[in-house]
Amino acid sequence: MKKIEVTTSASIFDNISQLSSDDQLLMEKAVEARKKAYAPYSKFSVGCALLLDNGKIILGNNQESAAYPSGMCAERVAIWKAGSEFPNMVVKKIAITAASSQTEVNKPVGPCGACRQTLSEYEINQKEPIEILFMGEVGQIIKTESLLSLLPFSFDSSYL
Ligand code: THU
């Protein structure tokens, strides 16, 4: 038996003004997207902004439904919107923010497992890391240099 270490490194910023101007702009776009979320059931709104290598910014937010499990997360709304419009795109960065009408979300909200899995497919295909930035409504922002660093031992098409 042998033990291995799996490590993830991340940068932590105290607020949005500490980000580079590109990252700040992308996070502001994610906030705009968050404000348009359709989340009447969870009251938890998530916004996502993707920066593509053609300079376009694609927005997404969570979309819920009275049949609760039938909703969709902001990140997958955004990546599928981007993938459907720009099939050969390269995603450079993803900014995510979440807020609730019931409580102040003051810690960074990372993408859920299903979104990490979905996003990993794009990072693998494009052979370039996707930077991920995430925050709550207020407070610190976490930035990682790649999506796969958030998903060790992940499943991919090589198993099929
Ligand atoms: N949600 C997202 O949009 N992204 C995530 O990564 C986690 C959760 C949404 C789904 C649902 O509409 C609400 O947040 C509460 O789970």
PDB file of C-alpha atoms and ligand atoms in Angstrom:
ATOM      1  CA  MET A   1       0.000   0.000   0.000  1.00  0.00           C
ATOM      2  CA  LYS A   2       1.172   3.471  -0.833  1.00  0.00           C
ATOM      3  CA  LYS A   3      -0.353   6.785   0.160  1.00  0.00           C
ATOM      4  CA  ILE A   4      -0.416   9.681  -2.229  1.00  0.00           C
ATOM      5  CA  GLU A   5      -1.235  13.339  -1.659  1.00  0.00           C
ATOM      6  CA  VAL A   6      -3.730  15.083  -3.857  1.00  0.00           C
ATOM      7  CA  THR A   7      -3.441  18.827  -3.499  1.00  0.00           C
ATOM      8  CA  THR A   8      -5.311  21.768  -4.924  1.00  0.00           C
ATOM      9  CA  SER A   9      -3.958  25.255  -4.778  1.00  0.00           C
ATOM     10  CA  ALA A  10      -6.153  28.311  -4.827  1.00  0.00           C
ATOM     11  CA  SER A  11      -5.798  32.049  -4.397  1.00  0.00           C
ATOM     12  CA  ILE A  12      -8.059  33.851  -1.969  1.00  0.00           C
ATOM     13  CA  PHE A  13      -8.999  37.494  -2.465  1.00  0.00           C
ATOM     14  CA  ASP A  14     -10.708  39.564   0.206  1.00  0.00           C
ATOM     15  CA  ASN A  15     -12.970  41.392  -2.193  1.00  0.00           C
ATOM     16  CA  ILE A  16     -13.680  41.981  -5.857  1.00  0.00           C
ATOM     17  CA  SER A  17     -11.437  45.059  -6.054  1.00  0.00           C
ATOM     18  CA  GLN A  18      -8.375  42.847  -5.418  1.00  0.00           C
ATOM     19  CA  LEU A  19      -8.993  40.926  -8.657  1.00  0.00           C
ATOM     20  CA  SER A  20      -7.297  41.785 -11.959  1.00  0.00           C
ATOM     21  CA  SER A  21      -9.429  44.063 -14.115  1.00  0.00           C
ATOM     22  CA  ASP A  22     -10.404  41.137 -16.426  1.00  0.00           C
ATOM     23  CA  ASP A  23     -11.451  38.986 -13.484  1.00  0.00           C
ATOM     24  CA  GLN A  24     -13.295  41.868 -11.877  1.00  0.00           C
ATOM     25  CA  LEU A  25     -15.271  42.525 -15.064  1.00  0.00           C
ATOM     26  CA  LEU A  26     -16.148  38.839 -15.390  1.00  0.00           C
ATOM     27  CA  MET A  27     -17.331  38.672 -11.780  1.00  0.00           C
ATOM     28  CA  GLU A  28     -19.437  41.798 -12.278  1.00  0.00           C
ATOM     29  CA  LYS A  29     -21.049  40.082 -15.279  1.00  0.00           C
ATOM     30  CA  ALA A  30     -21.743  37.014 -13.114  1.00  0.00           C
ATOM     31  CA  VAL A  31     -23.445  39.301 -10.583  1.00  0.00           C
ATOM     32  CA  GLU A  32     -25.594  40.739 -13.404  1.00  0.00           C
ATOM     33  CA  ALA A  33     -26.532  37.191 -14.455  1.00  0.00           C
ATOM     34  CA  ARG A  34     -27.285  36.220 -10.846  1.00  0.00           C
ATOM     35  CA  LYS A  35     -29.795  39.028 -10.549  1.00  0.00           C
ATOM     36  CA  LYS A  36     -31.781  37.510 -13.427  1.00  0.00           C
ATOM     37  CA  ALA A  37     -31.855  33.953 -11.997  1.00  0.00           C
ATOM     38  CA  TYR A  38     -35.196  32.178 -11.799  1.00  0.00           C
ATOM     39  CA  ALA A  39     -35.009  30.638  -8.320  1.00  0.00           C
ATOM     40  CA  PRO A  40     -38.439  31.072  -6.692  1.00  0.00           C
ATOM     41  CA  TYR A  41     -38.231  27.705  -4.873  1.00  0.00           C
ATOM     42  CA  SER A  42     -34.739  27.661  -3.367  1.00  0.00           C
ATOM     43  CA  LYS A  43     -34.499  31.470  -3.194  1.00  0.00           C
ATOM     44  CA  PHE A  44     -30.812  30.819  -3.936  1.00  0.00           C
ATOM     45  CA  SER A  45     -29.714  32.673  -7.036  1.00  0.00           C
ATOM     46  CA  VAL A  46     -26.540  31.756  -8.860  1.00  0.00           C
ATOM     47  CA  GLY A  47     -24.910  33.672 -11.705  1.00  0.00           C
ATOM     48  CA  CYS A  48     -22.150  32.521 -13.987  1.00  0.00           C
ATOM     49  CA  ALA A  49     -20.071  34.318 -16.606  1.00  0.00           C
ATOM     50  CA  LEU A  50     -17.714  32.559 -19.037  1.00  0.00           C
ATOM     51  CA  LEU A  51     -14.953  34.316 -20.936  1.00  0.00           C
ATOM     52  CA  LEU A  52     -14.269  32.709 -24.324  1.00  0.00           C
ATOM     53  CA  ASP A  53     -11.037  33.062 -26.294  1.00  0.00           C
ATOM     54  CA  ASN A  54     -12.899  35.090 -28.908  1.00  0.00           C
ATOM     55  CA  GLY A  55     -13.442  37.684 -26.174  1.00  0.00           C
ATOM     56  CA  LYS A  56     -17.159  36.977 -25.811  1.00  0.00           C
ATOM     57  CA  ILE A  57     -18.688  36.718 -22.359  1.00  0.00           C
ATOM     58  CA  ILE A  58     -21.527  34.215 -22.011  1.00  0.00           C
ATOM     59  CA  LEU A  59     -23.886  34.467 -19.041  1.00  0.00           C
ATOM     60  CA  GLY A  60     -26.049  31.889 -17.304  1.00  0.00           C
ATOM     61  CA  ASN A  61     -28.099  31.613 -14.135  1.00  0.00           C
ATOM     62  CA  ASN A  62     -30.049  28.909 -12.377  1.00  0.00           C
ATOM     63  CA  GLN A  63     -33.467  28.103 -13.734  1.00  0.00           C
ATOM     64  CA  GLU A  64     -35.857  26.258 -11.426  1.00  0.00           C
ATOM     65  CA  SER A  65     -39.213  24.562 -11.941  1.00  0.00           C
ATOM     66  CA  ALA A  66     -42.185  23.622  -9.772  1.00  0.00           C
ATOM     67  CA  ALA A  67     -41.093  20.026 -10.365  1.00  0.00           C
ATOM     68  CA  TYR A  68     -37.985  20.794  -8.239  1.00  0.00           C
ATOM     69  CA  PRO A  69     -35.448  18.331  -9.611  1.00  0.00           C
ATOM     70  CA  SER A  70     -36.110  19.614 -13.097  1.00  0.00           C
ATOM     71  CA  GLY A  71     -34.177  22.840 -12.640  1.00  0.00           C
ATOM     72  CA  MET A  72     -30.701  23.578 -13.885  1.00  0.00           C
ATOM     73  CA  CYS A  73     -27.614  25.165 -12.333  1.00  0.00           C
ATOM     74  CA  ALA A  74     -26.187  28.451 -13.580  1.00  0.00           C
ATOM     75  CA  GLU A  75     -22.879  26.894 -14.635  1.00  0.00           C
ATOM     76  CA  ARG A  76     -24.465  24.286 -16.888  1.00  0.00           C
ATOM     77  CA  VAL A  77     -26.907  26.810 -18.346  1.00  0.00           C
ATOM     78  CA  ALA A  78     -23.888  28.992 -19.235  1.00  0.00           C
ATOM     79  CA  ILE A  79     -21.573  26.279 -20.586  1.00  0.00           C
ATOM     80  CA  TRP A  80     -24.279  24.669 -22.717  1.00  0.00           C
ATOM     81  CA  LYS A  81     -25.384  28.060 -23.996  1.00  0.00           C
ATOM     82  CA  ALA A  82     -21.750  28.744 -24.981  1.00  0.00           C
ATOM     83  CA  GLY A  83     -21.193  25.251 -26.424  1.00  0.00           C
ATOM     84  CA  SER A  84     -24.347  25.415 -28.504  1.00  0.00           C
ATOM     85  CA  GLU A  85     -23.444  28.769 -29.995  1.00  0.00           C
ATOM     86  CA  PHE A  86     -19.637  28.336 -30.332  1.00  0.00           C
ATOM     87  CA  PRO A  87     -18.965  24.596 -30.707  1.00  0.00           C
ATOM     88  CA  ASN A  88     -15.167  24.956 -31.074  1.00  0.00           C
ATOM     89  CA  MET A  89     -14.773  27.547 -28.368  1.00  0.00           C
ATOM     90  CA  VAL A  90     -12.022  27.697 -25.774  1.00  0.00           C
ATOM     91  CA  VAL A  91     -13.224  28.817 -22.357  1.00  0.00           C
ATOM     92  CA  LYS A  92     -10.594  30.915 -20.583  1.00  0.00           C
ATOM     93  CA  LYS A  93     -12.303  31.700 -17.284  1.00  0.00           C
ATOM     94  CA  ILE A  94     -15.517  31.114 -15.367  1.00  0.00           C
ATOM     95  CA  ALA A  95     -16.823  33.419 -12.636  1.00  0.00           C
ATOM     96  CA  ILE A  96     -19.578  32.245 -10.289  1.00  0.00           C
ATOM     97  CA  THR A  97     -21.522  34.099  -7.592  1.00  0.00           C
ATOM     98  CA  ALA A  98     -24.478  33.129  -5.402  1.00  0.00           C
ATOM     99  CA  ALA A  99     -26.923  35.051  -3.206  1.00  0.00           C
ATOM    100  CA  SER A 100     -30.000  34.140  -1.225  1.00  0.00           C
ATOM    101  CA  SER A 101     -33.039  36.221  -0.369  1.00  0.00           C
ATOM    102  CA  GLN A 102     -33.161  34.370   2.990  1.00  0.00           C
ATOM    103  CA  THR A 103     -29.642  34.670   4.291  1.00  0.00           C
ATOM    104  CA  GLU A 104     -26.468  36.542   3.449  1.00  0.00           C
ATOM    105  CA  VAL A 105     -24.167  34.292   1.452  1.00  0.00           C
ATOM    106  CA  ASN A 106     -20.792  35.447   2.745  1.00  0.00           C
ATOM    107  CA  LYS A 107     -18.527  32.570   1.757  1.00  0.00           C
ATOM    108  CA  PRO A 108     -17.418  31.446  -1.691  1.00  0.00           C
ATOM    109  CA  VAL A 109     -19.883  29.097  -3.424  1.00  0.00           C
ATOM    110  CA  GLY A 110     -18.075  26.577  -5.619  1.00  0.00           C
ATOM    111  CA  PRO A 111     -19.732  24.719  -8.488  1.00  0.00           C
ATOM    112  CA  CYS A 112     -21.662  21.574  -7.503  1.00  0.00           C
ATOM    113  CA  GLY A 113     -20.323  18.132  -8.383  1.00  0.00           C
ATOM    114  CA  ALA A 114     -22.506  17.713 -11.465  1.00  0.00           C
ATOM    115  CA  CYS A 115     -21.362  21.096 -12.785  1.00  0.00           C
ATOM    116  CA  ARG A 116     -17.705  20.231 -12.124  1.00  0.00           C
ATOM    117  CA  GLN A 117     -18.169  17.022 -14.090  1.00  0.00           C
ATOM    118  CA  THR A 118     -19.887  18.827 -16.955  1.00  0.00           C
ATOM    119  CA  LEU A 119     -17.310  21.626 -17.080  1.00  0.00           C
ATOM    120  CA  SER A 120     -14.412  19.135 -16.953  1.00  0.00           C
ATOM    121  CA  GLU A 121     -15.490  17.725 -20.327  1.00  0.00           C
ATOM    122  CA  TYR A 122     -14.878  21.130 -21.903  1.00  0.00           C
ATOM    123  CA  GLU A 123     -11.515  21.630 -20.213  1.00  0.00           C
ATOM    124  CA  ILE A 124     -10.350  18.185 -21.353  1.00  0.00           C
ATOM    125  CA  ASN A 125     -11.539  18.742 -24.938  1.00  0.00           C
ATOM    126  CA  GLN A 126      -9.968  22.155 -25.275  1.00  0.00           C
ATOM    127  CA  LYS A 127      -6.646  20.971 -23.742  1.00  0.00           C
ATOM    128  CA  GLU A 128      -6.308  24.267 -21.923  1.00  0.00           C
ATOM    129  CA  PRO A 129      -7.095  24.929 -18.287  1.00  0.00           C
ATOM    130  CA  ILE A 130     -10.144  26.962 -17.356  1.00  0.00           C
ATOM    131  CA  GLU A 131      -9.647  29.394 -14.481  1.00  0.00           C
ATOM    132  CA  ILE A 132     -12.491  29.273 -11.971  1.00  0.00           C
ATOM    133  CA  LEU A 133     -13.417  32.159  -9.676  1.00  0.00           C
ATOM    134  CA  PHE A 134     -16.206  31.861  -7.156  1.00  0.00           C
ATOM    135  CA  MET A 135     -17.753  33.932  -4.414  1.00  0.00           C
ATOM    136  CA  GLY A 136     -20.963  34.337  -2.457  1.00  0.00           C
ATOM    137  CA  GLU A 137     -22.792  37.631  -2.517  1.00  0.00           C
ATOM    138  CA  VAL A 138     -20.179  39.312  -0.317  1.00  0.00           C
ATOM    139  CA  GLY A 139     -16.846  38.285   1.143  1.00  0.00           C
ATOM    140  CA  GLN A 140     -13.892  36.381  -0.176  1.00  0.00           C
ATOM    141  CA  ILE A 141     -13.316  35.101  -3.680  1.00  0.00           C
ATOM    142  CA  ILE A 142     -11.538  31.837  -4.424  1.00  0.00           C
ATOM    143  CA  LYS A 143      -9.648  31.397  -7.678  1.00  0.00           C
ATOM    144  CA  THR A 144      -8.215  28.140  -8.996  1.00  0.00           C
ATOM    145  CA  GLU A 145      -6.157  27.779 -12.141  1.00  0.00           C
ATOM    146  CA  SER A 146      -8.042  24.823 -13.583  1.00  0.00           C
ATOM    147  CA  LEU A 147     -11.360  23.044 -13.352  1.00  0.00           C
ATOM    148  CA  LEU A 148      -9.783  19.607 -13.013  1.00  0.00           C
ATOM    149  CA  SER A 149      -7.987  20.764  -9.876  1.00  0.00           C
ATOM    150  CA  LEU A 150     -11.476  20.836  -8.312  1.00  0.00           C
ATOM    151  CA  LEU A 151     -12.216  17.277  -9.420  1.00  0.00           C
ATOM    152  CA  PRO A 152      -9.450  14.801  -8.571  1.00  0.00           C
ATOM    153  CA  PHE A 153      -9.837  11.198  -9.776  1.00  0.00           C
ATOM    154  CA  SER A 154     -12.580  12.311 -12.130  1.00  0.00           C
ATOM    155  CA  PHE A 155     -14.450  10.228 -14.639  1.00  0.00           C
ATOM    156  CA  ASP A 156     -13.845  10.938 -18.316  1.00  0.00           C
ATOM    157  CA  SER A 157     -14.392   9.450 -21.744  1.00  0.00           C
ATOM    158  CA  SER A 158     -11.199   7.347 -21.520  1.00  0.00           C
ATOM    159  CA  TYR A 159     -13.146   4.874 -19.333  1.00  0.00           C
ATOM    160  CA  LEU A 160     -15.795   4.256 -21.977  1.00  0.00           C
TER     161      LEU A 160
HETATM  162  N1  THU B   1     -27.116  25.863  -8.013  1.00  0.00           N
HETATM  163  C1  THU B   1     -26.394  26.371  -9.064  1.00  0.00           C
HETATM  164  O1  THU B   1     -26.933  27.103  -9.907  1.00  0.00           O
HETATM  165  N2  THU B   1     -25.095  26.047  -9.143  1.00  0.00           N
HETATM  166  C2  THU B   1     -24.428  25.248  -8.271  1.00  0.00           C
HETATM  167  O2  THU B   1     -23.263  24.912  -8.511  1.00  0.00           O
HETATM  168  C3  THU B   1     -25.092  24.816  -7.039  1.00  0.00           C
HETATM  169  C4  THU B   1     -26.551  25.029  -6.978  1.00  0.00           C
HETATM  170  C5  THU B   1     -28.536  26.175  -7.928  1.00  0.00           C
HETATM  171  C6  THU B   1     -29.442  24.996  -8.149  1.00  0.00           C
HETATM  172  C7  THU B   1     -30.697  25.439  -7.424  1.00  0.00           C
HETATM  173  O3  THU B   1     -31.480  26.225  -8.314  1.00  0.00           O
HETATM  174  C8  THU B   1     -30.182  26.344  -6.306  1.00  0.00           C
HETATM  175  O4  THU B   1     -28.845  26.688  -6.655  1.00  0.00           O
HETATM  176  C9  THU B   1     -30.173  25.678  -4.928  1.00  0.00           C
HETATM  177  O5  THU B   1     -29.502  24.473  -4.962  1.00  0.00           O
END
